[in-house]
mmCIF file of C-alpha atoms in Angstrom:
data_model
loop_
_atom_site.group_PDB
_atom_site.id
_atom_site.type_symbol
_atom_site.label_atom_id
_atom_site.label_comp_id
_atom_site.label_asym_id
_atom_site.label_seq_id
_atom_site.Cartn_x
_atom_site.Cartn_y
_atom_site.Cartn_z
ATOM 1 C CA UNK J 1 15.611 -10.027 -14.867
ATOM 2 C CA UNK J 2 12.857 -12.137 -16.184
ATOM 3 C CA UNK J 3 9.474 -13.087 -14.239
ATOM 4 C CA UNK J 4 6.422 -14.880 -15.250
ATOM 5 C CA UNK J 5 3.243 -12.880 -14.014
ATOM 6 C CA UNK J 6 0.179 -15.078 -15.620
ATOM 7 C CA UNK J 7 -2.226 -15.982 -13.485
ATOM 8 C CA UNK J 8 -0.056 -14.351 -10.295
ATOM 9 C CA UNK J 9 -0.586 -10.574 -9.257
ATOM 10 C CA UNK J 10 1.543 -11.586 -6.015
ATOM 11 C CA UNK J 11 2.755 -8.108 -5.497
ATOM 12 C CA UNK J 12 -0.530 -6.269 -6.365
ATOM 13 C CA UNK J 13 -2.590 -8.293 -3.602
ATOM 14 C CA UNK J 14 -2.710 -9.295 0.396
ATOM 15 C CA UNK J 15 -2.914 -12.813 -0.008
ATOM 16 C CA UNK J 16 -1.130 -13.879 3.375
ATOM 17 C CA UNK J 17 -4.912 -15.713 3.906
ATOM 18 C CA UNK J 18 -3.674 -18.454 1.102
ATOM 19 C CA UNK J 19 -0.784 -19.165 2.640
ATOM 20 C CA UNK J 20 -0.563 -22.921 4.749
ATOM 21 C CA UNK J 21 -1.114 -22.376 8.838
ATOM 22 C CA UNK J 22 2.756 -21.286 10.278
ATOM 23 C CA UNK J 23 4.043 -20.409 6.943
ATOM 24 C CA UNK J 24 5.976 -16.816 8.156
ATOM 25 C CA UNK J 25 5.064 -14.207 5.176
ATOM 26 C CA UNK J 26 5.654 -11.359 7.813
ATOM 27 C CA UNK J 27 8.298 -9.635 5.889
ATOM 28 C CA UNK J 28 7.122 -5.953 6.049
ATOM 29 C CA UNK J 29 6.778 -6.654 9.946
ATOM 30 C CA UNK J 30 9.955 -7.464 11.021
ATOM 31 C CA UNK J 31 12.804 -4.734 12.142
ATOM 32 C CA UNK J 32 12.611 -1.369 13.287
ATOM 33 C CA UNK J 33 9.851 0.137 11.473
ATOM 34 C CA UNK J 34 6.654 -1.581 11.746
ATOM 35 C CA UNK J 35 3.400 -0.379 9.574
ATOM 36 C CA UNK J 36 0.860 0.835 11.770
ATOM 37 C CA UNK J 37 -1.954 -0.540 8.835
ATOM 38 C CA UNK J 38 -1.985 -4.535 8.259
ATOM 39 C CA UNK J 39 -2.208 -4.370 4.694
ATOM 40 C CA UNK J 40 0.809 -6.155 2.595
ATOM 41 C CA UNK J 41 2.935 -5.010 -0.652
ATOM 42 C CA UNK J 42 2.388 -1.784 -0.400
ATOM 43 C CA UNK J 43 3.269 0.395 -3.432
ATOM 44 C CA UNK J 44 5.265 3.727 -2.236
ATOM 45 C CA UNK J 45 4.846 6.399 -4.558
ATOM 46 C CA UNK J 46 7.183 9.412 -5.284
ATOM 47 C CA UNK J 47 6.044 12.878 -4.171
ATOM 48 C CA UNK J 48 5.623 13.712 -8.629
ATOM 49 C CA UNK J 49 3.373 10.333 -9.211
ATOM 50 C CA UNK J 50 1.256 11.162 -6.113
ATOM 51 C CA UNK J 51 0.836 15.000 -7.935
ATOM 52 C CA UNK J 52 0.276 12.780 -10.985
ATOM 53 C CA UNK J 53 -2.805 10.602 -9.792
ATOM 54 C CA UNK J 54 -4.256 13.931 -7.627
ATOM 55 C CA UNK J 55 -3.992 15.583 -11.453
ATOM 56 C CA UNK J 56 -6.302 12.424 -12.774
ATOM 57 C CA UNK J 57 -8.563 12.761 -10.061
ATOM 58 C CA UNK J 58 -7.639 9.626 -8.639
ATOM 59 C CA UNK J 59 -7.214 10.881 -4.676
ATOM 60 C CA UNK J 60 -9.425 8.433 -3.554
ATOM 61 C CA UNK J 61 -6.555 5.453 -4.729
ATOM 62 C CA UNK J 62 -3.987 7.009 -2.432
ATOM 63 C CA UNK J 63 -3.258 5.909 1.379
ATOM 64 C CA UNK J 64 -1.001 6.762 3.897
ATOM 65 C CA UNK J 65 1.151 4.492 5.655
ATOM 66 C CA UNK J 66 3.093 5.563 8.748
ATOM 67 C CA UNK J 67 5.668 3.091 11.129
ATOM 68 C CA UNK J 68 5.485 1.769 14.730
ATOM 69 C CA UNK J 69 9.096 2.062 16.377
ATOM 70 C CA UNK J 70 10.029 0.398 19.099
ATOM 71 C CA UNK J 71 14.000 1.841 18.915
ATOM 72 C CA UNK J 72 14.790 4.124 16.591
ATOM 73 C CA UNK J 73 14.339 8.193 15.963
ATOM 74 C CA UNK J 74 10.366 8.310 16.964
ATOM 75 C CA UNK J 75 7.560 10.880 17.859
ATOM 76 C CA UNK J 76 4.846 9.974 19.994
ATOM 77 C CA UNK J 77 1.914 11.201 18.171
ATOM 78 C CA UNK J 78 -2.081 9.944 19.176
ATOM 79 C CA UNK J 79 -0.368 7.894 21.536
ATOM 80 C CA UNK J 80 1.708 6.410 19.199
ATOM 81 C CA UNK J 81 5.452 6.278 18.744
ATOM 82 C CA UNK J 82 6.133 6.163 15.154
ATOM 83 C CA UNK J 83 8.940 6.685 12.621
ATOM 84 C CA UNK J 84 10.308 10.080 12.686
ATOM 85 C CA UNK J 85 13.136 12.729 10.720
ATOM 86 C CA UNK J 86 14.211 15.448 13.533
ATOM 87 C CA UNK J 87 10.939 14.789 15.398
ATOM 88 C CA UNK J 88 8.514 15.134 12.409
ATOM 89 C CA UNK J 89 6.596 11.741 11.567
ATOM 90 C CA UNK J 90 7.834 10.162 8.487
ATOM 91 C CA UNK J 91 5.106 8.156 6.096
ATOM 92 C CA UNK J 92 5.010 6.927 2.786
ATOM 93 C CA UNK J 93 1.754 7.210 0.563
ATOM 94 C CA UNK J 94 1.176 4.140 -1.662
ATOM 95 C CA UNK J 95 -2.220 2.817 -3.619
ATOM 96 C CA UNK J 96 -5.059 1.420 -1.969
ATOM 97 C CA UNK J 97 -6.066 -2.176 -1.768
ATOM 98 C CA UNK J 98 -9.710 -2.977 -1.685
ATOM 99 C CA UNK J 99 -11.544 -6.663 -1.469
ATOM 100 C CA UNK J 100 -11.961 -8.193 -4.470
ATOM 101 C CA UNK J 101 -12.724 -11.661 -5.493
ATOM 102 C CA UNK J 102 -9.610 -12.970 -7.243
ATOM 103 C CA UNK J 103 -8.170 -16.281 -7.664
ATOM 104 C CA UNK J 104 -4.304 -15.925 -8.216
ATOM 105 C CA UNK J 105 -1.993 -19.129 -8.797
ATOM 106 C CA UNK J 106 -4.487 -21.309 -9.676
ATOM 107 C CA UNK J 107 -6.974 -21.705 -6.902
ATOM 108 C CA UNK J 108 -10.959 -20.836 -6.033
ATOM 109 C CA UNK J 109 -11.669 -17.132 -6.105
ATOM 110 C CA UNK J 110 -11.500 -15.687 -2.855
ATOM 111 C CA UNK J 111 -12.081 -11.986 -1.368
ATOM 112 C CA UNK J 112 -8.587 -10.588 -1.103
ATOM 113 C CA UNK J 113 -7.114 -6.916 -0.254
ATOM 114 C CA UNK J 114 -5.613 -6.010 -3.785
ATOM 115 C CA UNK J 115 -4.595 -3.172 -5.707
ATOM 116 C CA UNK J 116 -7.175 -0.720 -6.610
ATOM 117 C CA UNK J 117 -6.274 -0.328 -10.267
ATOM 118 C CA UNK J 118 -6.189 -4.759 -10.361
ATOM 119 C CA UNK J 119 -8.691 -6.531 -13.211
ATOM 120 C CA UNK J 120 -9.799 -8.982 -10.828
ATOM 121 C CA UNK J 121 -10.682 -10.846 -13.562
ATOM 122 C CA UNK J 122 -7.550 -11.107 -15.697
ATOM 123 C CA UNK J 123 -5.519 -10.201 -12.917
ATOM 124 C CA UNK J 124 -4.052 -7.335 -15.219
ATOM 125 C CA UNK J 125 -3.316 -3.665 -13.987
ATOM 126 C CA UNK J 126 -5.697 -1.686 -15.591
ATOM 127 C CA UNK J 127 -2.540 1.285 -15.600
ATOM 128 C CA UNK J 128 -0.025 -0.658 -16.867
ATOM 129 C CA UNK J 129 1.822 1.125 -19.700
ATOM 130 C CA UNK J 130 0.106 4.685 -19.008
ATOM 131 C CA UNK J 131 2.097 7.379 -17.815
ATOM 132 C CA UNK J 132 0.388 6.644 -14.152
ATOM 133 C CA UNK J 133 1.885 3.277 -13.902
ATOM 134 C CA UNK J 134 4.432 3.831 -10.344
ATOM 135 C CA UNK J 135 8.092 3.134 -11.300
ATOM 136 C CA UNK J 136 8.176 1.155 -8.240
ATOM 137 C CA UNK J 137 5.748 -1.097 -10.111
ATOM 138 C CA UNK J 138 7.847 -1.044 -13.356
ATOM 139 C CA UNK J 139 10.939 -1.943 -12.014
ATOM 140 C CA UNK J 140 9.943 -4.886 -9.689
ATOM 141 C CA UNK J 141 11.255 -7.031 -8.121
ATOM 142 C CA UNK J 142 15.039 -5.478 -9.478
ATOM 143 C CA UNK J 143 15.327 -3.158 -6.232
ATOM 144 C CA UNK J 144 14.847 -6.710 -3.694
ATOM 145 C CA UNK J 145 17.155 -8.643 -6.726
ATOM 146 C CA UNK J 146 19.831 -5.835 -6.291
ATOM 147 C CA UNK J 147 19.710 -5.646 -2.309
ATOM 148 C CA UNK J 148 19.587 -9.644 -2.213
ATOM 149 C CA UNK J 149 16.629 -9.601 -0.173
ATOM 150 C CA UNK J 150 13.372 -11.744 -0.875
ATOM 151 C CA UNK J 151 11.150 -10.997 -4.179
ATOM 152 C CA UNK J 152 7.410 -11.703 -3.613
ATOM 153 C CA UNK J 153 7.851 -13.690 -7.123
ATOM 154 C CA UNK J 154 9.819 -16.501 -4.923
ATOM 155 C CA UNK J 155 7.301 -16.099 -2.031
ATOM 156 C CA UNK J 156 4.970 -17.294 -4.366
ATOM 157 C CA UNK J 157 6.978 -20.016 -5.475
ATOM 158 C CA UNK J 158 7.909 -20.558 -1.945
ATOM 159 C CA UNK J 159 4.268 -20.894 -0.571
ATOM 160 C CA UNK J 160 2.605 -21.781 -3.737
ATOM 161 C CA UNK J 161 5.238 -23.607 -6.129
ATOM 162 C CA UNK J 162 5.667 -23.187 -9.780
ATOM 163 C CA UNK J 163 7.994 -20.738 -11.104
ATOM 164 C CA UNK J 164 7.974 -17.049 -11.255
ATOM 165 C CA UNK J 165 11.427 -15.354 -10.966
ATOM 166 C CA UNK J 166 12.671 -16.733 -14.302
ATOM 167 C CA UNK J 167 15.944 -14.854 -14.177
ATOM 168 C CA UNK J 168 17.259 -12.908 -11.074
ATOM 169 C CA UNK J 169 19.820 -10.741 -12.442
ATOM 170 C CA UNK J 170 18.753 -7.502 -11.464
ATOM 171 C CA UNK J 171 18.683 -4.614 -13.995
ATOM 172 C CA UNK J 172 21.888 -2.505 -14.722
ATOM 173 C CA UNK J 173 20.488 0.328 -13.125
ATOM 174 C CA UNK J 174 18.286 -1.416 -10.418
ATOM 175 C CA UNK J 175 18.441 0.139 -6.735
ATOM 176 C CA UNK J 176 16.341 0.749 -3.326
ATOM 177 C CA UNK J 177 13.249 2.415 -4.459
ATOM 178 C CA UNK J 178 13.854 3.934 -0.681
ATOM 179 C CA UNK J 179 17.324 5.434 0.058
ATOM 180 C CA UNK J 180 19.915 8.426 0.673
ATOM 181 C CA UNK J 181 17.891 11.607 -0.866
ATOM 182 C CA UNK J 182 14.622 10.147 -0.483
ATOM 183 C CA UNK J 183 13.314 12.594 1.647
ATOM 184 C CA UNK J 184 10.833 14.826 0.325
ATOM 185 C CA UNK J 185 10.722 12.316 -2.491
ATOM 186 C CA UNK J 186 9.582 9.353 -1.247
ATOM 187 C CA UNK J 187 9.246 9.462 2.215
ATOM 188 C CA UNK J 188 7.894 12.646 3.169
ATOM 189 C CA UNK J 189 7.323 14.078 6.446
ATOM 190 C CA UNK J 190 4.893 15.970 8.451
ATOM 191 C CA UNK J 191 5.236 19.217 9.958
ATOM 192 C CA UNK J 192 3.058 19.387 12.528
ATOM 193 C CA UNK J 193 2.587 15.927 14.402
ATOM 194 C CA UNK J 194 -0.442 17.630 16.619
ATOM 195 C CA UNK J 195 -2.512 17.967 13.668
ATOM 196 C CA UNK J 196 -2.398 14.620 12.981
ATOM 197 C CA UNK J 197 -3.313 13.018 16.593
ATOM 198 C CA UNK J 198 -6.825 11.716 15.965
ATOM 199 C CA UNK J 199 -5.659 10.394 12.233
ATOM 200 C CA UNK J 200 -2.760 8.135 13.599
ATOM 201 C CA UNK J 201 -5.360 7.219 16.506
ATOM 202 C CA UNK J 202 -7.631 5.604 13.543
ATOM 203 C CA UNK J 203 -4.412 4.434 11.294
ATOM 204 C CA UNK J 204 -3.361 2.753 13.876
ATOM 205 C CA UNK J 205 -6.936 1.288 15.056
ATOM 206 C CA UNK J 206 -7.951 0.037 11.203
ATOM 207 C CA UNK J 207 -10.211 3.217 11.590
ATOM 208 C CA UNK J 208 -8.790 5.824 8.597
ATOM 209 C CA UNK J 209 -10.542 7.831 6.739
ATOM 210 C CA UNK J 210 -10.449 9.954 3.607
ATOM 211 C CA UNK J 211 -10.244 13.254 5.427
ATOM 212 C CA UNK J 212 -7.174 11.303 7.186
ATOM 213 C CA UNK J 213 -5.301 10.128 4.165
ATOM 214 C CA UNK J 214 -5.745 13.198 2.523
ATOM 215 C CA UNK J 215 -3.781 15.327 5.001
ATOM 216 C CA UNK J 216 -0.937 13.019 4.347
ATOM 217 C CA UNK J 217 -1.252 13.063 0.613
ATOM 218 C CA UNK J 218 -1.930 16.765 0.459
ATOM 219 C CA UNK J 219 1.821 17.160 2.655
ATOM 220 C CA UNK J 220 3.549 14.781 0.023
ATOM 221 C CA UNK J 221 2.295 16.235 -2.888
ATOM 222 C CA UNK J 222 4.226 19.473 -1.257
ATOM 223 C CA UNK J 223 7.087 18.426 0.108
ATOM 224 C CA UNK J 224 10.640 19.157 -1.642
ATOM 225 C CA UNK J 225 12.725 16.164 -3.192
ATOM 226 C CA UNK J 226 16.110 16.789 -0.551
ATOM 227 C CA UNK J 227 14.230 18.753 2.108
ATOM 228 C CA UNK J 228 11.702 19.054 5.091
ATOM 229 C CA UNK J 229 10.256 22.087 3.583
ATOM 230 C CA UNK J 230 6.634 21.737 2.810
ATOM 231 C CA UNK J 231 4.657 24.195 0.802
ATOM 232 C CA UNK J 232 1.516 25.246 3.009
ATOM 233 C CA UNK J 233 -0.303 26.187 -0.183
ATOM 234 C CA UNK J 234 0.019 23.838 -2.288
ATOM 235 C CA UNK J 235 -0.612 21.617 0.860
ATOM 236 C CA UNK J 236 -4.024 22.813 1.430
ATOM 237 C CA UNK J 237 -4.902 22.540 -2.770
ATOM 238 C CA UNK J 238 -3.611 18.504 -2.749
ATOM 239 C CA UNK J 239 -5.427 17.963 0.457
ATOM 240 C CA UNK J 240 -9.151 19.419 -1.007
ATOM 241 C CA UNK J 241 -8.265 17.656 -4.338
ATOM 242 C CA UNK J 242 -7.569 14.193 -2.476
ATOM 243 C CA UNK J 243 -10.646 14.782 -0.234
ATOM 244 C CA UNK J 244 -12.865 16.038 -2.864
ATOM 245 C CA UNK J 245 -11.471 14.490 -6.371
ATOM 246 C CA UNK J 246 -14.152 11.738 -8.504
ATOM 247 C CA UNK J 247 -13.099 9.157 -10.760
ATOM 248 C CA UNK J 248 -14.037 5.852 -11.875
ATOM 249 C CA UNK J 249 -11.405 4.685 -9.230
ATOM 250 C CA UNK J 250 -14.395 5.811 -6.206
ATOM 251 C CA UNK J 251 -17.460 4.355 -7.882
ATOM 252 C CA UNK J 252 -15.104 1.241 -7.901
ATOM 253 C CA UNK J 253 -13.834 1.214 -4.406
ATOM 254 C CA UNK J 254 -17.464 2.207 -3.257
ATOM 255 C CA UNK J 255 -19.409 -1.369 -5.816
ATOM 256 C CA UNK J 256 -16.251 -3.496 -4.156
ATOM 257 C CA UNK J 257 -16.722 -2.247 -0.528
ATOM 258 C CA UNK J 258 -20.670 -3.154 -0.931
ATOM 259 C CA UNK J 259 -20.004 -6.576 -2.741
ATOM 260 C CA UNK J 260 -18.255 -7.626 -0.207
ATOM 261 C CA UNK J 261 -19.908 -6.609 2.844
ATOM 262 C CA UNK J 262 -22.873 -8.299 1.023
ATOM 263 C CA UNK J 263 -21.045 -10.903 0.819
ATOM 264 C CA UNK J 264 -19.886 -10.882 4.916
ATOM 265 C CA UNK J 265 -23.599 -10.592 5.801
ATOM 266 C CA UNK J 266 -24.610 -13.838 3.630
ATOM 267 C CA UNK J 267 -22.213 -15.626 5.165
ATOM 268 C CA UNK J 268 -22.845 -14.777 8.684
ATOM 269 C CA UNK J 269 -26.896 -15.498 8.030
ATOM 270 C CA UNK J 270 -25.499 -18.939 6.828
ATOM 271 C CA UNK J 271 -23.142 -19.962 9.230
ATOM 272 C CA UNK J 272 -24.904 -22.802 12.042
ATOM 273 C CA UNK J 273 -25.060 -21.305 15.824
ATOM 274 C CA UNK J 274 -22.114 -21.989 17.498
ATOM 275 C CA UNK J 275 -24.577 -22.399 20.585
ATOM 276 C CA UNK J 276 -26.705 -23.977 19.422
ATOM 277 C CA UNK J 277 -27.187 -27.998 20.653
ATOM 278 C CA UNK J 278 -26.131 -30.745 18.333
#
């Protein structure tokens, strides 16, 4: 396996904006399971490397991400029907993507959704080789090379050209970062779906907050690798220390989050009247 990531960051940003008008680049919507967030490429962590970021006070980076069913083991919940293991809803929790202006494969910077921990400006993960970079990130795109199913390296060629995937022999030990004995691992699940109402009400509107992504971090931090067992304890300590943890990663998220709504309102004072007479 051999891929050429200059200039790229494909699978660290949202960039479904870039792609030409009817292009489809809807592959985490199709089937079954649907995310209830529209946010792409996703990075699911394992229940140790979420412990590991809430132990570098990096809570804020983490986000939960639960599934729409339409057929399929489900729970309603808010309203909801989503993804569910013996009528607990099932979630992953994965890193955050704020705006930022970046200007992957060659073109203009724009105002994308990308990784929290991206360098917009080299377009280099600021974890990369630290003991907090996700093994999901380390071993990509192997797991989609050794299931034969789409990398986002030949989206990018697809949509944009050029050539990223360089060699797709996946790694000797390459495998579905989701699979048999991920429960409590890497999907986790949560005990008690009518605590969670009003949070999947705002997943599913766009409308999360921290409070909500918290009590899904706090549960994966204490589930057990095998199991639905979740620790209550330890529960309600990763669910303060999501809520309540500081890093550089917030004063980040919070500068981005203005910039760009700055941004949005200069824009909007610029644009001509659309009722205006011509």
């Amino acid at each position: 396996m051999e891929v050429d990531c200059e200039g790229c960051a494909g699978c660290c940003l949202d960039w479904r904006t870039l792609a030409p008008e009817g292009v489809d680049h809807g592959h985490e919507r199709r089937g079954e399971y649907r995310p209830l967030d529209d946010i792409d490429n996703l990075v699911p962590l394992s229940r140790d490397e979420v412990r590991a970021f809430l132990d570098a006070g990096h809570g804020g980076a983490l986000v939960a991400r639960l599934f729409r069913m339409t057929d399929g083991p489900s729970v309603s919940v808010g309203g909801v029907d989503v993804a569910a293991v013996r009528g607990r809803p099932a979630f992953l929790v994965g890193l955050r993507k704020v705006p930022k202006p970046v200007a992957p494969f060659d073109t203009d910077a724009h105002w994308l959704p990308s990784c929290v921990f991206l360098d917009p400006e080299t377009l280099q993960c600021r974890i990369h080789g630290s003991d907090l970079y996700p093994e999901t990130c380390s071993t990509y795109p192997g797991d989609n090379l050794a299931l034969d199913a789409e990398t986002e390296c030949e989206r990018v060629e697809r949509v944009r050209g050029g050539d990223r995937l360089l060699d797709d022999d996946p790694l000797d030990d390459a495998g579905p970062v989701i699979g048999p004995g991920s429960i409590g691992a890497r999907v986790f699940v949560h005990p008690e779906p009518d605590r969670i109402e009003e949070a999947v009400e705002r997943l599913a509107a766009g409308e999360a907050t921290r409070a909500d992504h918290a009590e899904f971090v706090g549960v994966a931090a204490a589930s057990s690798p095998g199991t639905l067992l979740v620790d209550d304890d330890r529960h309600e300590r990763a669910r303060k220390r999501a809520l309540d943890g500081e890093s550089w990663v917030d004063d980040a998220i919070a500068e981005w989050s203005a910039r760009v709504a700055e941004w949005s309102a200069r824009v909007a004072e610029e644009a001509p009247d659309p009722t205006a007479a011509t």
